[in-house]
Coordinates of C-alpha atoms in Angstrom, one line a residue:
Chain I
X292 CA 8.9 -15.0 -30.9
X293 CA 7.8 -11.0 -29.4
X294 CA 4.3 -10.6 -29.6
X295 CA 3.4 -6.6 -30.4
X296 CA -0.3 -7.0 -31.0
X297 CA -3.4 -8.3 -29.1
X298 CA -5.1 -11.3 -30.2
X299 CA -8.7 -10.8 -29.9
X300 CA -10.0 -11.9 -26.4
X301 CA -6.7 -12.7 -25.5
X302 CA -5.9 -12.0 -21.9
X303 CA -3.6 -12.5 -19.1
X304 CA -4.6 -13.0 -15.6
X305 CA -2.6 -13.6 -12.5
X306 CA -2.0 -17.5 -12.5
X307 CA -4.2 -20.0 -10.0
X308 CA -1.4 -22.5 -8.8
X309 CA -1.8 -22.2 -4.8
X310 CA -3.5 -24.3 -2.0
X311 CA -4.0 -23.7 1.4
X312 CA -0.4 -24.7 2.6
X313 CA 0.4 -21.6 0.5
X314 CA -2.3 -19.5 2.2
X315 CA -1.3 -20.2 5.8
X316 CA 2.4 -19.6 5.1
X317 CA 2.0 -16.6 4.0
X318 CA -0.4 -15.4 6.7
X319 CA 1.9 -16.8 9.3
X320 CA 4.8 -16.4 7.3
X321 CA 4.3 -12.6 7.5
X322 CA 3.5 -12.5 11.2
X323 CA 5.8 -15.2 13.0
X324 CA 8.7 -12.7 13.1
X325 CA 6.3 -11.2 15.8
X326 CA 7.0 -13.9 17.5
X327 CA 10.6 -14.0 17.6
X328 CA 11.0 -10.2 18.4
X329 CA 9.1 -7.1 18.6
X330 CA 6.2 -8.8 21.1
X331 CA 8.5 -8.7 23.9
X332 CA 8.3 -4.3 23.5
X333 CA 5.0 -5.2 25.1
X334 CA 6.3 -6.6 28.3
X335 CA 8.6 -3.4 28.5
X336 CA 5.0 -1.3 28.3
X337 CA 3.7 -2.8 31.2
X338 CA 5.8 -6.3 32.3
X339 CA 4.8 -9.8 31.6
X340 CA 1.3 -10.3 33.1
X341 CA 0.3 -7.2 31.5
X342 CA 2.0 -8.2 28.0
X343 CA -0.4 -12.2 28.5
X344 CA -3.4 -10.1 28.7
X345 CA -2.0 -8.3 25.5
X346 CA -1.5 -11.2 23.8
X347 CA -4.4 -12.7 24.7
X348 CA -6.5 -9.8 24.0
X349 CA -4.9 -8.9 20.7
X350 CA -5.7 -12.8 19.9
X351 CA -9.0 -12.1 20.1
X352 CA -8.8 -9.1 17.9
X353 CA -7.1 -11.0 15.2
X354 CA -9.5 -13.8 15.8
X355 CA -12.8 -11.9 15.3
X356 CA -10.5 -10.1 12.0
X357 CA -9.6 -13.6 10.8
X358 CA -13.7 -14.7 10.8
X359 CA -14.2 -11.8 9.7
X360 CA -12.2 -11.9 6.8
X361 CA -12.5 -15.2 5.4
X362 CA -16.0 -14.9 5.2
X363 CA -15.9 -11.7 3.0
X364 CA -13.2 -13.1 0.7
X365 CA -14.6 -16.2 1.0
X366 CA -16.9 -14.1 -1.7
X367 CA -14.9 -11.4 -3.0
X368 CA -12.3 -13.6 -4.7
X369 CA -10.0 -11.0 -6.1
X370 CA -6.1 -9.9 -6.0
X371 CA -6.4 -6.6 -3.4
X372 CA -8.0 -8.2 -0.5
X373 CA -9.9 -5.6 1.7
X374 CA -9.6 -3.3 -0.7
X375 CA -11.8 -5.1 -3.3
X376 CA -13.8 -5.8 -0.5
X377 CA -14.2 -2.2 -0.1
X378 CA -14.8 -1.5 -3.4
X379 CA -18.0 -4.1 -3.2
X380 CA -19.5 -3.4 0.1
X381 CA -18.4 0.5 1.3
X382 CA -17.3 2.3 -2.3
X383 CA -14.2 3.5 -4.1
X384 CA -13.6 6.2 -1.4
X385 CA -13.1 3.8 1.1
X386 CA -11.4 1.4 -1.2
X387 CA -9.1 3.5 -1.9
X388 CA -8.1 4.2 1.4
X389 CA -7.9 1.1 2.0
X390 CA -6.1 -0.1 -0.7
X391 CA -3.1 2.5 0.6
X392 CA -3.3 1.1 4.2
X393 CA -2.5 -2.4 2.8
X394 CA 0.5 -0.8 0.5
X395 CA 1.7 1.3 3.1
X396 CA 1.2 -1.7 6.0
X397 CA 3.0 -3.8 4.4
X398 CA 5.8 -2.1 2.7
X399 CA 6.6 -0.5 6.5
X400 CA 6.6 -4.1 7.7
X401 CA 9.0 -5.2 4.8
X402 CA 10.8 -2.3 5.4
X403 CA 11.2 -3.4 8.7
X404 CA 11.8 -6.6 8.6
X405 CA 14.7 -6.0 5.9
X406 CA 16.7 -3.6 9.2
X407 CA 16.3 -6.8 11.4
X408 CA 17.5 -8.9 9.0
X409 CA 20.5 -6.3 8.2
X410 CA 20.7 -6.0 12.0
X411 CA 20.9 -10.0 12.7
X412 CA 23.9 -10.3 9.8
X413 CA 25.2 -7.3 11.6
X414 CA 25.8 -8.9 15.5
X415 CA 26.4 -12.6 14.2
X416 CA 29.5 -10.4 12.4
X417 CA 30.2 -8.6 15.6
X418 CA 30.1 -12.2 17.9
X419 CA 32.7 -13.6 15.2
X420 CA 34.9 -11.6 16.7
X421 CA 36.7 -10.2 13.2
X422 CA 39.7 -7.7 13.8
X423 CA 42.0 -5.6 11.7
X424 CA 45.8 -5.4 11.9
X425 CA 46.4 -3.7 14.9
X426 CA 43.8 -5.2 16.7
X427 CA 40.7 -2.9 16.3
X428 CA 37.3 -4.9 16.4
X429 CA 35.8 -4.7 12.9
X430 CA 32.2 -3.5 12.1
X431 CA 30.4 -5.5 9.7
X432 CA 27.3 -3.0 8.3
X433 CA 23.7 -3.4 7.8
X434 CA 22.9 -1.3 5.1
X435 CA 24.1 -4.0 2.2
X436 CA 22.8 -6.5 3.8
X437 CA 19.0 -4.7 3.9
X438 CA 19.2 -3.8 0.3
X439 CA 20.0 -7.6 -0.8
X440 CA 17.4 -8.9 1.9
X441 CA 15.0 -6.9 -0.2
X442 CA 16.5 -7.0 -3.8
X443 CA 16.3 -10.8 -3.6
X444 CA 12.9 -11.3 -2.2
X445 CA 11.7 -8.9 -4.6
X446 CA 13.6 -11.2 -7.8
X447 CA 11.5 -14.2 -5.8
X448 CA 8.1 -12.3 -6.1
X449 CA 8.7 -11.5 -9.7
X450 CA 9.7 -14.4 -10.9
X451 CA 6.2 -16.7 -9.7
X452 CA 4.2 -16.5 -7.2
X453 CA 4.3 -20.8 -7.0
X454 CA 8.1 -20.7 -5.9
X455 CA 7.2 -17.8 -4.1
X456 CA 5.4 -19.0 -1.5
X457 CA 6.4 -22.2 -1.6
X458 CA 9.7 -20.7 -0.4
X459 CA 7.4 -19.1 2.4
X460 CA 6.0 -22.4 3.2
X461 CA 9.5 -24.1 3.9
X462 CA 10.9 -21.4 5.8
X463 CA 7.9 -20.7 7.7
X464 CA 7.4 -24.2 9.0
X465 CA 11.0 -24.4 10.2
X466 CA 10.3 -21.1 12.0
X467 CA 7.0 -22.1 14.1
X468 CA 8.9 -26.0 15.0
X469 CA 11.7 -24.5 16.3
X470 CA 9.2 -22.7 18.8
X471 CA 7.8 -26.1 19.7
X472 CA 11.3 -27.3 20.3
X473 CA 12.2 -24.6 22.1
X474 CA 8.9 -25.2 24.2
X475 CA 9.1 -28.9 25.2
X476 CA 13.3 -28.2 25.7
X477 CA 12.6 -25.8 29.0
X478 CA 10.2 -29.0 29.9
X479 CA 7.3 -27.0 31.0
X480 CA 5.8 -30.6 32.9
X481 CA 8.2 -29.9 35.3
X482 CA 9.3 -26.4 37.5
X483 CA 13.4 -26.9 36.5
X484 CA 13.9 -24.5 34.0
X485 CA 11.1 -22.0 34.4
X486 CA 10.8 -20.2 37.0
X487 CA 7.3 -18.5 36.5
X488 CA 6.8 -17.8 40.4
X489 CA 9.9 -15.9 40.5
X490 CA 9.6 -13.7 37.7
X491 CA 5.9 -12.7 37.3
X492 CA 5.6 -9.7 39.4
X493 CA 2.7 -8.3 38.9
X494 CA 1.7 -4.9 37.1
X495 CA 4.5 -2.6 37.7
X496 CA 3.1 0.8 35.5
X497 CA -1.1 -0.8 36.7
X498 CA -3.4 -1.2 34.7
X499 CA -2.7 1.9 32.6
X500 CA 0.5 -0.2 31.8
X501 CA -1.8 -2.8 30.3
X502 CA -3.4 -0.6 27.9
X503 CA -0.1 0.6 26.6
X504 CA 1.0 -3.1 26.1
X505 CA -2.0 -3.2 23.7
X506 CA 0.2 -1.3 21.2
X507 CA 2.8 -4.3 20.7
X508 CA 0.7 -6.6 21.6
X509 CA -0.5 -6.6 18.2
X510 CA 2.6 -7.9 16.9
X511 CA 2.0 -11.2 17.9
X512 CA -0.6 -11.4 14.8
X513 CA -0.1 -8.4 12.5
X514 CA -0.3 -9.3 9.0
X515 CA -2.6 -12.5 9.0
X516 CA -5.3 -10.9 7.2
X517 CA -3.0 -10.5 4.3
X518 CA -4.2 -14.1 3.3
X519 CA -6.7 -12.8 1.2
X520 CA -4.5 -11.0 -1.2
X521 CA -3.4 -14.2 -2.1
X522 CA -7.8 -14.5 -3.7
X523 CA -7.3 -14.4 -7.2
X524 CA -3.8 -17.2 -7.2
X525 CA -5.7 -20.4 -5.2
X526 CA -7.3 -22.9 -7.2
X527 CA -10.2 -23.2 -5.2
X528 CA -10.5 -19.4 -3.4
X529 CA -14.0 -20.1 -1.4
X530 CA -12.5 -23.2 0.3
X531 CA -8.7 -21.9 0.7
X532 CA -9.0 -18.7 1.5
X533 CA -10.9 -19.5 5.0
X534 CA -9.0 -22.8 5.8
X535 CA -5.8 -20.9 5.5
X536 CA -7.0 -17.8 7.5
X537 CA -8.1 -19.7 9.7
X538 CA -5.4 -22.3 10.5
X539 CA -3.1 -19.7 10.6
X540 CA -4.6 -17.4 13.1
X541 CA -5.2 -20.8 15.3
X542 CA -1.3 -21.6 15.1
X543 CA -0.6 -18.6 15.8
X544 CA -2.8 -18.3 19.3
X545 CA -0.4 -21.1 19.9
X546 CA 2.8 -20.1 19.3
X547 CA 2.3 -16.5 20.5
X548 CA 1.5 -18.1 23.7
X549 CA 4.2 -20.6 23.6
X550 CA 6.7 -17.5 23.4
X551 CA 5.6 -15.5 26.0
X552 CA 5.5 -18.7 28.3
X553 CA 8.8 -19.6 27.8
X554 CA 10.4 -16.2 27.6
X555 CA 8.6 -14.8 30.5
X556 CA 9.9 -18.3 32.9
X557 CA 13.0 -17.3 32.3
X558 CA 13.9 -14.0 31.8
X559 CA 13.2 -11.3 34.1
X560 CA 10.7 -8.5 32.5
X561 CA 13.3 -5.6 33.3
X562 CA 15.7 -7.2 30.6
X563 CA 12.9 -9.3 28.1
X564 CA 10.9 -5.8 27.9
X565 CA 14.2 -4.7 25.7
X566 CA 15.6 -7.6 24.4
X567 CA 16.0 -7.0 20.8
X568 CA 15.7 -11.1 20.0
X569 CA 13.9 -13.1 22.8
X570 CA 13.4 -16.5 21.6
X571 CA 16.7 -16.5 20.6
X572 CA 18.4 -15.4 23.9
X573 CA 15.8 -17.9 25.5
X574 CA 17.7 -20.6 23.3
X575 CA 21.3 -18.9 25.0
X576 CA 19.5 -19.2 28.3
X577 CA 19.5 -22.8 28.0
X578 CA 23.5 -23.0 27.1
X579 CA 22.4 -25.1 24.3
X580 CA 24.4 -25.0 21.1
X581 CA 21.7 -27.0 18.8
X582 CA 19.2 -25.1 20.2
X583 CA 20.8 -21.7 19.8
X584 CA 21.9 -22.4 16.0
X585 CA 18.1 -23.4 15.7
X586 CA 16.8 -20.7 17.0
X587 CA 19.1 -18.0 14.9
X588 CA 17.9 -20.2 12.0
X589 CA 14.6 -19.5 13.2
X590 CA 14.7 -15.7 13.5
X591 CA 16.6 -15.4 9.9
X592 CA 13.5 -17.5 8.5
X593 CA 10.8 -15.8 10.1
X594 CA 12.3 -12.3 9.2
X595 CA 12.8 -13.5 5.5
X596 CA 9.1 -15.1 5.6
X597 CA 7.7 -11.7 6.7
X598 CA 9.1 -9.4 4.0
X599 CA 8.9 -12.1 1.6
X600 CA 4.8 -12.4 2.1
X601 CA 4.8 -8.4 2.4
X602 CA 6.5 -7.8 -0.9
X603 CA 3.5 -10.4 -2.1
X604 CA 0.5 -8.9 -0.6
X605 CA 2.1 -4.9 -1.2
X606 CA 2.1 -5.1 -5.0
X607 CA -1.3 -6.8 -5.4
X608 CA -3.0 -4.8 -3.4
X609 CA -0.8 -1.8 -5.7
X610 CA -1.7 -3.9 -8.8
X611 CA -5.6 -4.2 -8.3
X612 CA -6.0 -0.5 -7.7
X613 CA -4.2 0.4 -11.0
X614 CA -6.4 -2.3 -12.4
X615 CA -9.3 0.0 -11.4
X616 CA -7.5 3.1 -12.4
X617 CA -7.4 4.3 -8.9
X618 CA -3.7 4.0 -9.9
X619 CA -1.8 4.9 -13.1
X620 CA -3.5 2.1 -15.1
X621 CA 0.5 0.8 -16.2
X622 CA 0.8 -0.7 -12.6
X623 CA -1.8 -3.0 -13.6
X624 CA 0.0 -5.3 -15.8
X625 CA 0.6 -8.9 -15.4
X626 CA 4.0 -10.8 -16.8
X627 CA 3.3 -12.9 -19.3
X628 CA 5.3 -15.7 -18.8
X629 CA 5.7 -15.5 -14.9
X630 CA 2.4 -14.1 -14.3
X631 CA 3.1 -11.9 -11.7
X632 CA 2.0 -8.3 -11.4
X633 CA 5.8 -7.3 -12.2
X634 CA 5.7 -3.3 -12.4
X635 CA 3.7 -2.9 -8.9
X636 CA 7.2 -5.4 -7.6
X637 CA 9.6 -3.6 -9.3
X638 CA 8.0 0.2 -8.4
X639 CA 8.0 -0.6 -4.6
X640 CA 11.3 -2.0 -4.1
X641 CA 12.9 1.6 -4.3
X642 CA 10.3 2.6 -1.8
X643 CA 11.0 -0.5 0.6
X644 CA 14.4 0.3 0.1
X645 CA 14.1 4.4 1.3
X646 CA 12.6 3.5 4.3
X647 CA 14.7 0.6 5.4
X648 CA 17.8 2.6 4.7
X649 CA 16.6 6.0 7.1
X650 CA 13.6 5.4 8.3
X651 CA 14.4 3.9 11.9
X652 CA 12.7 0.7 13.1
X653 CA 10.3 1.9 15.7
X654 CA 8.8 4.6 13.5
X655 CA 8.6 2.1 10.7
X656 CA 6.7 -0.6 12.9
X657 CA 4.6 2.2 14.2
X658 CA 3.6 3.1 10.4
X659 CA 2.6 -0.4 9.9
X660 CA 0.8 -1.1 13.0
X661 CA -1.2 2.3 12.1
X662 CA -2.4 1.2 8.8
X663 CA -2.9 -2.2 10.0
X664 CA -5.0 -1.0 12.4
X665 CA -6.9 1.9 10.1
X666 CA -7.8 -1.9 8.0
X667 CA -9.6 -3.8 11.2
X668 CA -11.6 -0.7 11.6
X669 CA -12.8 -0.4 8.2
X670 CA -13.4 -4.1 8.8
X671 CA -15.9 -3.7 11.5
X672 CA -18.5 -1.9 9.3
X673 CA -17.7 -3.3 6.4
X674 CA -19.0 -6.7 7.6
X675 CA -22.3 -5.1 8.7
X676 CA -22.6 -3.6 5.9
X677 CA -22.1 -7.0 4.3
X678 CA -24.6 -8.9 6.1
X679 CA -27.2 -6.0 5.7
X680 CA -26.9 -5.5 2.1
X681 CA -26.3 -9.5 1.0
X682 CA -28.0 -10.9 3.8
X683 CA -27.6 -15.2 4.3
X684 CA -28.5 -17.2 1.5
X685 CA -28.4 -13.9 -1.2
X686 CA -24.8 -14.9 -2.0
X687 CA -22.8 -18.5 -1.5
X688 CA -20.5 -17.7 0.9
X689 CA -17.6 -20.1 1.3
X690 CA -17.4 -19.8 5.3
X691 CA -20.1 -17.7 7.8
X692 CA -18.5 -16.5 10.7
X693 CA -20.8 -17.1 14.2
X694 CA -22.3 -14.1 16.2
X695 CA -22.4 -11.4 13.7
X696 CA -22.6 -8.6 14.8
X697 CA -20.7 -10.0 18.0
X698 CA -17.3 -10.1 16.3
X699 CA -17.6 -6.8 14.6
X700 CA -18.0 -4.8 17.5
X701 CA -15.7 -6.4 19.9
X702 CA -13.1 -5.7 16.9
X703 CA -14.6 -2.4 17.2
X704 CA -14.1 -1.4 21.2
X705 CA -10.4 -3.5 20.9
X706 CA -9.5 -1.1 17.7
X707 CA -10.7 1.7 20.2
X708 CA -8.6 0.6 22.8
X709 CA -5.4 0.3 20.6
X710 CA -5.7 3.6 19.1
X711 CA -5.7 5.4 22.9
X712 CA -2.6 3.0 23.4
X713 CA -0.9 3.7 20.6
X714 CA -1.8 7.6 21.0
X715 CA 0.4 7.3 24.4
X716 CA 3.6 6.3 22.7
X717 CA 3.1 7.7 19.1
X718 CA 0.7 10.6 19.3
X719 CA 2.2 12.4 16.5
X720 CA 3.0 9.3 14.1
X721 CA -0.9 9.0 14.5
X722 CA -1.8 12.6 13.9
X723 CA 0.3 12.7 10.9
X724 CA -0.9 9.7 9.3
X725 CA -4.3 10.1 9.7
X726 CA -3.8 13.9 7.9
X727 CA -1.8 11.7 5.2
X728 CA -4.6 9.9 4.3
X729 CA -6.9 12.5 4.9
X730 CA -4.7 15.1 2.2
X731 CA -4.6 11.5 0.0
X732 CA -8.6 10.8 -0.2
X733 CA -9.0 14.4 -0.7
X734 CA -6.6 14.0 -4.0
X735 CA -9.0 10.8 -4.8
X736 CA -12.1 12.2 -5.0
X737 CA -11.6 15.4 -6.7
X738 CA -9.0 13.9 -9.0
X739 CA -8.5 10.4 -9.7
X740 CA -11.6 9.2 -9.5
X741 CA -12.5 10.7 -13.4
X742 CA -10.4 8.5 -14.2
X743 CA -12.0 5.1 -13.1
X744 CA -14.4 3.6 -15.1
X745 CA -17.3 3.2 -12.6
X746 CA -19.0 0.5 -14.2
X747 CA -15.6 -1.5 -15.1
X748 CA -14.9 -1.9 -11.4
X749 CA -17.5 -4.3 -9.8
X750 CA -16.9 -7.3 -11.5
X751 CA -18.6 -9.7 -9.0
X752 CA -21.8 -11.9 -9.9
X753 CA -23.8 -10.4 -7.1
X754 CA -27.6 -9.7 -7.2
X755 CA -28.5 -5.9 -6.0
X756 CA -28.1 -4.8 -2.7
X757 CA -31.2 -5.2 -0.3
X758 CA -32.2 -2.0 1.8
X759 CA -31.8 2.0 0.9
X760 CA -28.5 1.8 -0.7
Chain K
X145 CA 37.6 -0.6 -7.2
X146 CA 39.1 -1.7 -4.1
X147 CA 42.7 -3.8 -4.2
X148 CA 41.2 -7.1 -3.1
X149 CA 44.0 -8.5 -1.4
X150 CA 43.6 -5.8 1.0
X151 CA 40.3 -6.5 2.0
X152 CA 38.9 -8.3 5.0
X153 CA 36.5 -11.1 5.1
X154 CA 33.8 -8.6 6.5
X155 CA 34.3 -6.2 3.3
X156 CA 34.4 -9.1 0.9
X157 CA 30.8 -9.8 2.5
X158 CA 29.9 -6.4 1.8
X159 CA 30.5 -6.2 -1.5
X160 CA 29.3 -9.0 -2.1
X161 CA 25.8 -8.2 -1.1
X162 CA 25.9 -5.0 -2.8
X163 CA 27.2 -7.0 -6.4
X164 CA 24.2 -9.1 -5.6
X165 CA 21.9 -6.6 -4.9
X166 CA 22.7 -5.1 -8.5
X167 CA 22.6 -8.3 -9.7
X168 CA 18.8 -8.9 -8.9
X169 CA 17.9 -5.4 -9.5
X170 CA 19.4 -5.0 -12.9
X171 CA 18.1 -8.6 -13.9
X172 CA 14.4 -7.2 -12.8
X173 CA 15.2 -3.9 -14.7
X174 CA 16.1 -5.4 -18.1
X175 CA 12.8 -8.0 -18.0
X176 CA 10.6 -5.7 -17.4
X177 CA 12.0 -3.1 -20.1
X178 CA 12.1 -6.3 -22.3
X179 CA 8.8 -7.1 -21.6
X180 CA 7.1 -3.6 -22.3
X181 CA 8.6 -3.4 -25.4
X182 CA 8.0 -7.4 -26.8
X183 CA 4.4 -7.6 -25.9
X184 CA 1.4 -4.9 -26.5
X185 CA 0.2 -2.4 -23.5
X186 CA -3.2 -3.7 -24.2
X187 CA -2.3 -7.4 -23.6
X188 CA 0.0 -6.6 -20.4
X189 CA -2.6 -4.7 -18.7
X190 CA -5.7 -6.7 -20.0
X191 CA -6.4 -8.7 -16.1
X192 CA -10.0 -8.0 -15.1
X193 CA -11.1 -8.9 -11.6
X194 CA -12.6 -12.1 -10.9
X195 CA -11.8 -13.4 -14.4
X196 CA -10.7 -17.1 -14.4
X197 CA -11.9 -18.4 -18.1
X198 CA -9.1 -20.4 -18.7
X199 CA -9.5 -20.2 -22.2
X200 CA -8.9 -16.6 -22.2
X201 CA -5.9 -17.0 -20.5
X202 CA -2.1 -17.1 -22.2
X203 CA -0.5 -19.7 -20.2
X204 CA 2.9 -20.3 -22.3
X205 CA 3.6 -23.9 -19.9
X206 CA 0.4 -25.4 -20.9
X207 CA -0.6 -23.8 -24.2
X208 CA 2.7 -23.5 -26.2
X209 CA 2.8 -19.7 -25.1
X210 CA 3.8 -16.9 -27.3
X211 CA 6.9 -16.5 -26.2

C-alpha cells in the first residue's frame, strides 16, 4: 500500500542495527588496502628505514586522531562524524568545510580503490595468457570492471546498511589473516627467508627522504576515523564508537608493521619502492601457490572493503549536511524500507564513477590524502575547543582520551610535517585544493547559509558552553 | 549487438560487467523514482539528528510498515 501523506509525528531515521564488529570493519575495512599496496610508495620516497619511521610516525598520528575521535563522538552521536562535530564545537563554517573534506576524502579513495580493483582484474586477465586467432596477446580492460566494482557496492549500500557492513566485516577479516599468515609463513623466529641485514641500507635521499615518506606513510591508516560516521546506526553509540575506533587503529599498528617487516626482508627497496602490489608479490616470493591465491584474495577483499566503507561514510556525511540544509535539503532523505540515506548513494556514484574513469590514481590518492589531512587538522583544535568549552564532568563522555592537550598538538606538528611533505611531491594538487575550498566556504557563507535553520541544527542535549564563547 | 559466437572469453567478461553494471544502476534508479513518488517529501526527509525515539520511527520489519 503507497503512502502519499505524513502521519503526524511520523518519522524515519537511519536504522540502529550495528555493534562494534561493524565499527572496526569498516574503519579497517577502509584502510587495509593501505596495507596491501600504496604504503610501499613510501619506501620509494626515501627506502625502507625511512618508510618504518613513516609508518611508525604516521601510527602515532592516527593514534592521537583515533583518541581523539572517539572521545568526541563518543558524545556527538550523529550520521556526519566530524562534521557534526564541527557543527557542535567550531560552527557551520567550519562544518561545512569539513563536511566536504569527508565527501571529497572518501569518494577520491573509492574512486581509487575502484582503478585497483579494475587494474587487479586487468593483470590476472593478462597472466591468463588469453590470445586471439593469429596469436596476438589479448587485452582484458579496466574500465568495465571499475564501473561494476562501484555500481555494485553502491546497490550494497542502498540496500541496508546491516548487510552492508557485515559484508565489510567478512571480507575484512579475511584480509588482515591472510597478513598474519603471510607473517608466520616467512618464519620471522628464524633468519631463512628474511633477509633484513641484506636489504636495509640505510637512508639513500637522508633525512630529507624521510620527510617525503611521510606523504604515503599515511596510507598505512587513512580512513580509520571514518568510524564515526557509522554514530547514528550502532545500538549503543557511546560504548561502540570508541571500542571500534580503537581496536581498529590497534590492529592496524599491527598489521602495518607486519607488512613492512615482511616486504622490506625480502624485497630490495629499489623494486618494493614501485611495486604496484607488495604483499602480494611477497606471497610470489615465497613460490607458494596457497599462499599466492591467499594473498590475491586478500588484495581483491581489501580493495572491495575500502570503497565499500567509503561509499558508506561519503553519503552520510553528504546526507547529514543536506539534513542541515548546508545541502539541497532532498539529499536528506532516508528509505523507508531499507533505511538508508538512498539519494546522497545514488548522487555520488556518477561522481565516483568520473573520477575513476579519468582521473589517474596518484592524483586521486593525493585528493584523498589532502582532505584527509585538512580533517586531522581541524581535529587538533576542535578537541581543545571541546575540553575548554564542555570541560570533564559537564557532559558524559563515553571514552576520555589521556594527555589532552598532549595528543592534540603532537597531531598538530605531524599534520605540519605532512603538509611540507606532501607540498614536495604535489605542490600544486595542494594549492589548488586549498583555493577549492577556499572559493567553496566563500559560496557557504554568503549563500547557503540563509538557508539553514540555525536553531534546527544543534540537536545535542548539551548545557551552555563555559568561557567567552 | 556484437555476434556472440565471435566473441572471446575476455569480451564476454566485459560485457558482462557492463550488463551488470546497468543492472545495479537501473535497479537503484527505478527505487528511488519509485520511492519519491509513493511516499510524501515530508516523511522522506523528516530524520533529525540525534533522534532515536523508537516510537517515532517507521520500522516496516517490526511494526507491520506501510509498505
Amino acid at each position: 500500500m503507497s503512502q502519499t501523506t505524513t502521519i503526524h509525528g511520523e518519522k524515519i531515521s537511519l536504522l540502529r542495527v550495528l555493534g562494534p564488529g561493524h565499527v572496526w570493519a569498516l574503519g579497517v575495512g577502509i584502510v587495509l588496502v593501505g596495507e596491501y599496496m600504496g604504503w610501499n610508495f613510501s619506501v620509494g620516497k626515501g627506502g625502507a628505514i625511512a618508510a618504518l619511521i613513516a609508518c611508525w610516525v604516521a601510527g602515532l598520528l592516527y593514534t592521537c586522531v583515533a583518541m581523539i575521535d572517539s572521545e568526541v563522538t563518543s558524545t556527538v552521536a550523529a550520521a556526519g562524524g566530524q562534521y557534526a562535530q564541527a557543527k557542535h564545537i567550531v560552527g557551520p563554517l567550519m562544518a561545512f568545510n569539513v563536511g566536504l573534506f569527508l565527501v571529497f576524502a572518501y569518494t577520491m579513495l573509492e574512486a581509487a580503490n575502484a582503478i585497483t580493483l579494475g587494474y587487479l582484474v586487468q593483470t590476472v586477465g593478462g597472466m591468463a595468457g588469453m590470445t586471439d586467432a593469429a596469436g596476438e596477446a589479448l587485452v582484458l580492460h579496466d574500465k568495465p570492471f571499475i564501473v561494476l566494482t562501484i555500481m555494485f557496492l553502491a546497490w550494497l549500500n542502498y540496500r541496508g546498511v546491516y548487510a552492508t557492513l557485515t559484508f565489510n566485516l567478512v571480507i575484512t577479516a579475511i584480509a588482515f589473516i591472510a597478513i598474519i599468515i603471510l607473517f608466520f609463513a616467512v618464519k620471522p623466529w628464524t633468519g631463512e627467508v628474511l633477509k633484513h641485514n641484506e636489504l636495509l641500507t640505510g637512508l639513500p635521499y637522508d633525512w630529507i627522504g624521510v620527510i617525503a615518506a611521510l606523504h604515503f606513510g599515511l596510507w598505512y591508516y587513512l580512513g580509520i576515523e571514518g568510524t564515526c560516521q557509522a554514530a547514528e546506526e550502532v545500538r549503543s553509540p557511546a560504548r561502540s564508537l570508541p571500542l571500534g575506533t580503537m581496536t581498529g587503529i590497534m590492529t592496524l599498528l599491527i598489521a602495518a608493521t607486519m607488512t613492512w617487516y615482511i616486504c622490506a626482508g625480502l624485497m630490495p627497496w629499489e623494486y618494493l619502492g614501485q611495486a604496484v602490489t607488495p604483499l602480494f608479490d611477497a606471497a610470489r616470493f615465497m613460490d607458494s601457490m596457497p599462499l599466492m591465491v591467499l594473498l590475491f584474495i586478500g588484495t581483491i577483499f581489501s580493495t572491495l572493503a575500502s570503497a565499500n566503507g567509503c561509499i558508506n561514510d561519503a553519503s552520510r556525511a553528504w546526507f547529514s549536511m543536506a539534513r542541515d540544509r548546508y545541502l539541497p535539503q532532498w539529499f536528506g532523505a532516508v528509505h523507508p524500507k531499507y533505511r538508508t540515506p538512498y539519494r546522497a548513494i545514488v548522487f555520488l556514484v556518477p561522481v565516483a564513477v568520473l573520477f575513476a574513469y579519468y582521473a589517474p590514481l596518484d592524483q586521486v590518492i593525493t585528493f584523498s590524502i589532502l582532505s584527509g589531512l585538512l580533517g586531522y587538522t581541524f581535529m587538533t583544535f576542535n578537541v581543545i575547543m571541546f575540553r575548554r568549552k564542555w570541560p570533564l564532568g559537564t557532559i558524559q563522555r563515553g571514552y576520555v582520551h589521556p594527555m589532552h592537550p598532549l595528543p592534540a598538538l603532537v597531531l598538530l606538528v605531524l599534520c605540519g610535517a605532512t603538509y611540507f611533505a606532501v607540498f614536495l611531491g604535489y605542490g600544486t594538487q595542494l594549492m589548488a585544493m586549498m583555493l577549492f575550498f577556499f572559493i567553496a566556504s566563500l559560496w557557504f557563507h554568503f549563500h547557503r547559509y540563509r538557508y539553514v535553520r540555525r536553531g534546527d541544527q544543534f540537536s545535542m542535549p548539551w548545557p551552555r558552553p563555559q568561557g567567552d564563547y | 549487438m556484437p555476434d556472440i559466437s565471435t566473441l572471446n572469453n575476455y569480451q564476454l567478461l566485459e560485457y558482462g560487467a557492463w550488463g551488470l553494471s546497468f543492472v545495479f544502476g537501473l535497479w537503484m534508479l527505478l527505487d528511488m523514482m519509485k520511492t519519491n513518488i509513493t511516499y510524501s517529501e515530508d516523511l522522506l526527509i523528516s530524520s533529525r539528528e540525534g533522534e532515536i525515539e523508537d516510537a517515532l520511527v517507521i520500522d516496516p520489519p517490526h511494526q507491520g510498515g506501510h509498505l
